[in-house]
CSV table of C-alpha atoms in Angstrom, one decimal:
chain,number,residue,atom,x,y,z
A,1,MET,CA,6.5,8.8,11.3
A,2,HIS,CA,6.9,8.8,7.5
A,3,ILE,CA,4.7,6.7,5.2
A,4,SER,CA,5.5,6.9,1.5
A,5,ILE,CA,3.4,5.7,-1.4
A,6,LEU,CA,5.4,4.7,-4.4
A,7,THR,CA,3.7,6.0,-7.5
A,8,PHE,CA,5.0,5.4,-11.0
A,9,ASP,CA,4.0,6.7,-14.4
A,10,GLY,CA,0.7,5.2,-15.5
A,11,TYR,CA,-0.3,4.9,-11.8
A,12,ASN,CA,-3.8,3.9,-10.7
A,13,GLU,CA,-5.4,6.9,-8.9
A,14,LEU,CA,-7.5,4.7,-6.7
A,15,ASP,CA,-4.5,3.0,-5.3
A,16,SER,CA,-2.2,5.9,-4.5
A,17,LEU,CA,-4.7,8.7,-3.8
A,18,ILE,CA,-7.3,6.8,-1.7
A,19,ALA,CA,-4.5,5.5,0.5
A,20,LEU,CA,-3.0,9.1,0.7
A,21,GLY,CA,-6.4,10.5,1.8
A,22,ILE,CA,-7.1,7.9,4.4
A,23,LEU,CA,-3.6,8.0,5.9
A,24,ASN,CA,-3.7,11.7,6.1
A,25,ARG,CA,-6.7,11.4,8.6
A,26,ILE,CA,-4.0,11.0,11.2
A,27,LYS,CA,-3.2,14.5,12.4
A,28,ASN,CA,-0.2,13.9,14.7
A,29,LYS,CA,2.5,16.5,14.2
A,30,ASP,CA,5.1,13.8,13.5
A,31,TRP,CA,2.9,11.9,11.0
A,32,ARG,CA,3.9,12.5,7.3
A,33,VAL,CA,2.5,10.9,4.2
A,34,THR,CA,4.3,11.4,0.9
A,35,ILE,CA,4.1,10.4,-2.8
A,36,ALA,CA,7.4,9.1,-4.1
A,37,SER,CA,8.3,8.6,-7.7
A,38,PRO,CA,11.3,8.4,-10.0
A,39,GLU,CA,10.4,11.7,-11.7
A,40,SER,CA,9.3,15.0,-10.4
A,41,ARG,CA,5.9,14.5,-12.0
A,42,VAL,CA,4.0,11.4,-13.0
A,43,LYS,CA,0.8,10.9,-15.1
A,44,SER,CA,-1.9,8.4,-14.1
A,45,MET,CA,-3.5,5.9,-16.4
A,46,ASN,CA,-6.3,8.4,-16.8
A,47,GLY,CA,-4.1,11.4,-17.4
A,48,VAL,CA,-4.0,12.9,-13.9
A,49,VAL,CA,-0.6,14.6,-13.3
A,50,ILE,CA,0.8,14.9,-9.8
A,51,GLU,CA,4.1,16.1,-8.4
A,52,ARG,CA,6.0,13.9,-6.1
A,53,HIS,CA,6.9,14.9,-2.5
A,54,VAL,CA,10.1,12.7,-2.2
A,55,SER,CA,12.4,10.7,-4.3
A,56,LEU,CA,12.5,6.9,-4.3
A,57,THR,CA,15.7,7.0,-2.3
A,58,GLU,CA,14.0,9.1,0.4
A,59,ALA,CA,11.0,6.8,0.3
A,60,SER,CA,13.2,3.7,0.9
A,61,ALA,CA,14.1,5.2,4.3
A,62,ALA,CA,10.4,5.6,5.4
A,63,ASP,CA,8.9,3.9,8.3
A,64,ALA,CA,6.2,2.4,6.1
A,65,ILE,CA,5.9,2.0,2.3
A,66,ILE,CA,3.0,1.3,0.0
A,67,VAL,CA,3.8,0.3,-3.6
A,68,GLY,CA,0.8,1.3,-5.7
A,69,SER,CA,-0.1,-0.2,-9.0
A,70,GLY,CA,-0.4,1.0,-12.6
A,71,MET,CA,-0.3,0.2,-16.2
A,72,LYS,CA,3.5,0.2,-16.5
A,73,THR,CA,4.6,-1.9,-13.5
A,74,ARG,CA,6.4,-4.4,-15.8
A,75,ASP,CA,8.4,-1.6,-17.3
A,76,VAL,CA,9.3,-0.4,-13.8
A,77,ILE,CA,10.6,-3.8,-12.7
A,78,ALA,CA,12.6,-4.1,-15.9
A,79,ASN,CA,14.3,-0.7,-15.1
A,80,ASN,CA,17.4,-1.5,-13.1
A,81,ASP,CA,18.0,2.2,-12.3
A,82,ILE,CA,14.6,2.3,-10.5
A,83,MET,CA,14.8,-1.1,-8.8
A,84,ASN,CA,18.3,-0.4,-7.4
A,85,GLN,CA,16.9,2.6,-5.6
A,86,LEU,CA,14.4,0.5,-3.7
A,87,GLN,CA,16.2,-0.8,-0.6
A,88,PHE,CA,13.5,-2.1,1.7
A,89,ASP,CA,14.1,-3.9,5.0
A,90,PRO,CA,11.0,-5.7,6.4
A,91,THR,CA,12.7,-6.2,9.7
A,92,LYS,CA,12.6,-2.5,10.3
A,93,GLN,CA,9.9,-1.2,7.9
A,94,ILE,CA,6.2,-1.9,7.2
A,95,ILE,CA,5.9,-2.7,3.5
A,96,ALA,CA,2.7,-3.0,1.6
A,97,ALA,CA,1.7,-3.3,-2.1
A,98,GLN,CA,-1.5,-3.3,-4.1
A,99,CYS,CA,-2.4,-5.1,-7.3
A,100,SER,CA,0.6,-4.9,-9.7
A,101,GLY,CA,2.7,-3.4,-6.8
A,102,THR,CA,2.7,-7.0,-5.6
A,103,LEU,CA,4.8,-7.9,-8.7
A,104,LEU,CA,7.4,-5.4,-7.7
A,105,LEU,CA,7.7,-6.8,-4.2
A,106,ALA,CA,8.0,-10.3,-5.7
A,107,LYS,CA,10.8,-9.1,-8.0
A,108,LEU,CA,12.6,-7.6,-4.9
A,109,GLY,CA,12.5,-11.0,-3.3
A,110,LEU,CA,10.3,-9.9,-0.4
A,111,LEU,CA,7.5,-12.4,-1.0
A,112,ASN,CA,9.5,-15.6,-1.0
A,113,GLU,CA,7.3,-18.2,0.8
A,114,ILE,CA,4.7,-15.6,1.6
A,115,PRO,CA,1.2,-15.8,0.0
A,116,ALA,CA,0.1,-12.6,-1.6
A,117,CYS,CA,-2.9,-10.8,-3.1
A,118,THR,CA,-3.1,-9.0,-6.4
A,119,ASP,CA,-5.5,-8.1,-9.1
A,120,LEU,CA,-6.8,-10.4,-11.9
A,121,THR,CA,-4.5,-8.9,-14.6
A,122,THR,CA,-1.3,-9.2,-12.6
A,123,LYS,CA,-2.1,-12.6,-11.1
A,124,PRO,CA,-0.4,-14.7,-13.8
A,125,TRP,CA,2.7,-12.5,-13.8
A,126,VAL,CA,3.1,-12.9,-10.1
A,127,GLN,CA,2.5,-16.6,-10.3
A,128,GLU,CA,5.2,-16.9,-13.0
A,129,VAL,CA,7.8,-15.8,-10.4
A,130,GLY,CA,6.7,-18.5,-8.0
A,131,ILE,CA,4.4,-16.6,-5.6
A,132,ASN,CA,1.2,-18.2,-4.3
A,133,ILE,CA,-1.7,-15.9,-4.9
A,134,VAL,CA,-4.6,-16.1,-2.4
A,135,GLU,CA,-8.1,-15.1,-3.6
A,136,GLN,CA,-8.8,-12.4,-1.0
A,137,ALA,CA,-8.6,-8.7,-0.7
A,138,PHE,CA,-5.9,-8.5,1.9
A,139,PHE,CA,-3.1,-10.6,3.4
A,140,ALA,CA,-0.2,-9.9,5.7
A,141,SER,CA,2.7,-11.7,7.1
A,142,GLY,CA,4.7,-9.9,9.7
A,143,ASN,CA,5.6,-6.5,8.3
A,144,ILE,CA,4.6,-7.3,4.7
A,145,ALA,CA,1.1,-6.9,3.4
A,146,THR,CA,-0.5,-7.1,-0.1
A,147,ALA,CA,-4.0,-6.2,-1.3
A,148,GLY,CA,-5.9,-7.1,-4.5
A,149,GLY,CA,-8.5,-4.8,-6.2
A,150,CYS,CA,-8.5,-1.1,-6.5
A,151,LEU,CA,-10.7,-0.4,-3.6
A,152,SER,CA,-8.7,-2.6,-1.3
A,153,SER,CA,-6.4,0.4,-0.8
A,154,GLN,CA,-8.5,1.2,2.3
A,155,TYR,CA,-7.4,-2.0,3.9
A,156,LEU,CA,-3.7,-1.3,3.3
A,157,ALA,CA,-4.1,2.2,4.8
A,158,ALA,CA,-6.1,1.0,7.8
A,159,TRP,CA,-3.6,-1.8,8.5
A,160,ILE,CA,-0.7,0.6,8.4
A,161,ILE,CA,-2.6,3.0,10.7
A,162,ALA,CA,-3.5,0.2,13.1
A,163,ARG,CA,0.1,-0.9,13.2
A,164,LEU,CA,1.6,2.5,13.8
A,165,GLU,CA,-1.2,4.4,15.7
A,166,GLY,CA,-3.5,1.7,17.0
A,167,VAL,CA,-6.8,0.1,16.0
A,168,GLU,CA,-9.0,2.9,17.3
A,169,ALA,CA,-7.1,5.4,15.0
A,170,ALA,CA,-7.7,3.0,12.1
A,171,LYS,CA,-11.4,2.7,12.9
A,172,GLU,CA,-11.8,6.5,13.1
A,173,ALA,CA,-10.0,7.1,9.8
A,174,ILE,CA,-12.3,4.6,7.9
A,175,TYR,CA,-15.4,5.9,9.8
A,176,TYR,CA,-14.6,9.4,8.6
A,177,VAL,CA,-14.3,8.5,4.9
A,178,ALA,CA,-17.1,6.0,4.7
A,179,PRO,CA,-20.4,6.9,3.1
A,180,ILE,CA,-23.2,8.3,5.3
A,181,GLY,CA,-25.5,5.6,6.5
A,182,GLU,CA,-22.8,2.9,5.9
A,183,LYS,CA,-20.1,3.9,8.3
A,184,GLU,CA,-20.5,1.1,10.8
A,185,ASP,CA,-20.6,-1.4,8.0
A,186,TYR,CA,-17.4,-0.1,6.4
A,187,VAL,CA,-15.6,-0.2,9.8
A,188,ALA,CA,-16.7,-3.7,10.5
A,189,ARG,CA,-15.6,-4.9,7.0
A,190,MET,CA,-12.3,-3.2,7.4
A,191,MET,CA,-11.7,-4.9,10.8
A,192,LYS,CA,-12.8,-8.3,9.5
A,193,HIS,CA,-10.0,-8.0,6.8
A,194,ILE,CA,-7.2,-6.7,8.9
A,195,THR,CA,-7.7,-8.0,12.4
A,196,PRO,CA,-6.4,-11.6,11.7
A,197,PHE,CA,-3.1,-10.0,10.5
A,198,LEU,CA,-2.4,-7.6,13.4
A,199,PRO,CA,0.0,-8.4,16.2
A,200,ASN,CA,-1.8,-10.1,19.1
A,201,GLU,CA,-1.6,-7.1,21.4
A,202,LEU,CA,-3.6,-5.1,18.7
A,203,SER,CA,-6.1,-7.7,17.7
A,204,ARG,CA,-7.5,-8.3,21.1
């Protein structure tokens, strides 16, 4: 199972790296989590340089994809070379985006008639392309999910784990990373956000 996190120059560390850490709580031998980017190295909005694991083309074939946000998302969506590499299929893949990553999904035509979440800065840009923004941290429709706010990355990661490995695996992952003394609260909050958007067989 391959989950890839699209991470562009100017990326927000809280989006890509929190999701990376939580997703990697799954230790199954066929579970693989990668950072994908157009270049071999990308620098965050705060100057943190990381090396990619896979290219955007490889990421487009993943079982699940998260599009992280960053300061240069509008530059990304204006770059045809990058956008042409992103060939996603929501009938076969789980696709998620956070904050300005929602704008990228909108530009790919994946959010038509689907409400979406994003951050306060990106909200007007997403609305300009005709997407209805909901004022909540997480929303999903079928295989497509969006989240708004840096720390909502935990909900995207948990939702993907629940979809691919089951609800108990998602609870365990969040329980592990949650602060001491607040673990039950974190798990309950996570379940409150994602349960309404899980398939019936998982939400019971």
